[in-house]
Amino acid sequence: MRVLWLLHGVNLDMLGRRSEEHYGTITLSELCARVTAHAAGRGFEVRCFQTNHEGRFVEQLHALARGDEACDAVLVNAGAWTHYSWALHDALEMVRCPIAEVHLSTIARREEWRRRSVIADLATVRVSGKGPHGYLEAVDMLAEVLAG
């Protein structure tokens, strides 16, 4: 099986308690379970990771870049770090596998500062505004990329 890392950044541990309008009612554990079940059907073993500490997120990306952890694809929702963290960009740039950037809400229709993604240029796949289904769509797209 191929290994898919599902990486979540700051405040995403609070899914289910955040604005229902933007994030729905799903919790992070429910989202991880849904992605894991769907991804298994596409030949992926999913490894979920979430932190509210930017340095820890970067360290996880370094482990993937060094090959300390198996990694065939990455699905990332970095939360607010998406919009300003060049440290995250630089660490993600070193990861040598297809990357999907996913957002539950439609960031292009949100506050001005949320409309820019500093990791967009690194993403093979980008999905925004489709709620939890966007994650499943991204898994399917990553599977297609890996299939060649």
Coordinates of C-alpha atoms in Angstrom, one line a residue:
M1 CA 0.0 0.0 0.0
R2 CA 1.1 3.6 -0.7
V3 CA 1.3 5.9 2.3
L4 CA -0.7 9.1 2.3
W5 CA 0.0 11.7 5.0
L6 CA -3.0 13.8 6.0
L7 CA -1.5 16.9 7.6
H8 CA -3.6 19.4 9.5
G9 CA -2.3 22.7 10.9
V10 CA -3.4 25.3 13.4
N11 CA -6.9 25.3 14.9
L12 CA -8.0 22.3 12.8
D13 CA -8.2 20.2 16.0
M14 CA -11.2 22.4 16.8
L15 CA -13.3 21.3 13.8
G16 CA -16.9 20.7 15.0
R17 CA -16.6 23.8 17.3
R18 CA -15.6 26.4 14.7
S19 CA -17.9 28.4 12.4
E20 CA -20.3 25.9 11.0
E21 CA -20.8 28.2 8.0
H22 CA -17.2 27.8 6.9
Y23 CA -16.2 24.4 8.4
G24 CA -19.3 22.4 8.8
T25 CA -19.9 20.2 11.8
I26 CA -17.4 17.4 11.2
T27 CA -14.7 16.8 13.8
L28 CA -11.1 16.2 13.0
S29 CA -11.3 12.6 14.1
E30 CA -14.4 12.1 11.9
L31 CA -12.7 13.7 9.0
C32 CA -9.6 11.5 9.4
A33 CA -11.8 8.4 9.6
R34 CA -13.7 9.4 6.5
V35 CA -10.5 10.1 4.5
T36 CA -8.8 6.9 5.8
A37 CA -11.8 4.7 4.7
H38 CA -12.0 6.3 1.3
A39 CA -8.3 6.3 0.7
A40 CA -8.0 2.5 1.5
G41 CA -10.2 1.9 -1.5
R42 CA -7.6 3.9 -3.6
G43 CA -4.7 1.8 -2.3
F44 CA -3.5 4.2 0.5
E45 CA -2.7 3.7 4.1
V46 CA -3.4 7.1 5.8
R47 CA -1.3 8.6 8.5
C48 CA -3.0 11.5 10.2
F49 CA -1.0 14.4 11.9
Q50 CA -2.2 17.6 13.4
T51 CA -0.5 20.3 15.5
N52 CA -1.0 23.9 16.6
H53 CA 2.8 24.4 16.7
E54 CA 4.3 25.6 13.4
G55 CA 7.8 24.3 14.3
R56 CA 6.4 20.9 14.9
F57 CA 4.6 21.0 11.6
V58 CA 7.8 21.9 9.9
E59 CA 9.7 19.1 11.7
Q60 CA 7.1 16.6 10.4
L61 CA 7.7 17.9 6.9
H62 CA 11.4 17.6 7.4
A63 CA 11.0 13.9 8.5
L64 CA 9.0 13.3 5.3
A65 CA 11.6 15.1 3.2
R66 CA 14.5 13.1 4.7
G67 CA 12.7 9.8 4.2
D68 CA 12.4 9.1 8.0
E69 CA 8.8 8.2 7.3
A70 CA 7.4 6.5 4.2
C71 CA 5.5 8.9 2.1
D72 CA 3.9 8.5 -1.4
A73 CA 1.6 11.5 -1.2
V74 CA 0.7 14.4 1.1
L75 CA -2.7 16.0 1.7
V76 CA -2.4 19.2 3.6
N77 CA -4.7 21.7 5.2
A78 CA -2.3 24.0 7.0
G79 CA -5.1 26.3 8.3
A80 CA -4.1 30.0 8.7
W81 CA -0.4 29.1 8.1
T82 CA -1.4 28.6 4.4
H83 CA -1.7 32.3 4.0
Y84 CA 1.6 33.6 5.5
S85 CA 4.1 30.9 6.5
W86 CA 7.0 30.9 4.2
A87 CA 8.7 28.5 6.6
L88 CA 6.0 26.0 5.9
H89 CA 6.4 26.7 2.1
D90 CA 10.1 26.0 2.3
A91 CA 9.7 22.8 4.3
L92 CA 6.9 21.5 2.0
E93 CA 9.1 22.3 -1.0
M94 CA 11.6 19.7 0.2
V95 CA 8.9 16.9 0.2
R96 CA 9.4 14.9 -2.9
C97 CA 5.9 13.4 -3.6
P98 CA 2.7 14.8 -4.9
I99 CA 1.0 17.3 -2.6
A100 CA -2.7 18.2 -2.4
E101 CA -3.7 21.5 -0.7
V102 CA -7.2 21.3 0.6
H103 CA -9.5 23.7 2.4
L104 CA -13.0 23.0 3.7
S105 CA -14.1 26.6 3.0
T106 CA -13.9 28.6 -0.2
I107 CA -10.8 30.6 0.6
A108 CA -11.2 32.7 -2.5
R109 CA -14.5 34.1 -1.1
R110 CA -13.3 34.7 2.4
E111 CA -11.4 37.6 4.0
E112 CA -8.8 39.3 1.8
W113 CA -5.9 37.8 3.8
R114 CA -7.2 34.3 3.3
R115 CA -7.3 34.5 -0.5
R116 CA -3.6 34.0 -0.9
S117 CA -1.9 30.7 -0.4
V118 CA 1.9 30.7 -0.1
I119 CA 1.9 26.9 -0.8
A120 CA -0.2 26.9 -3.9
D121 CA 2.8 26.8 -6.2
L122 CA 3.9 23.5 -4.6
A123 CA 0.5 21.7 -4.9
T124 CA -0.1 19.2 -7.6
V125 CA -3.8 19.2 -6.6
R126 CA -5.8 22.1 -5.0
V127 CA -9.4 21.7 -3.7
S128 CA -11.3 24.4 -1.8
G129 CA -14.8 25.0 -0.7
K130 CA -16.2 21.4 -1.0
G131 CA -16.2 20.6 2.7
P132 CA -15.2 17.1 3.7
H133 CA -15.9 15.8 0.2
G134 CA -13.0 18.0 -1.1
Y135 CA -10.6 15.7 0.9
L136 CA -12.0 12.6 -0.9
E137 CA -11.8 14.4 -4.2
A138 CA -8.1 15.2 -3.5
V139 CA -7.4 11.6 -2.5
D140 CA -8.8 10.5 -5.9
M141 CA -6.8 13.0 -7.8
L142 CA -3.6 12.0 -5.9
A143 CA -4.3 8.4 -6.8
E144 CA -4.6 9.4 -10.4
V145 CA -1.4 11.4 -10.3
L146 CA 0.5 8.4 -8.9
A147 CA -1.0 6.0 -11.4
G148 CA 0.6 8.1 -14.1

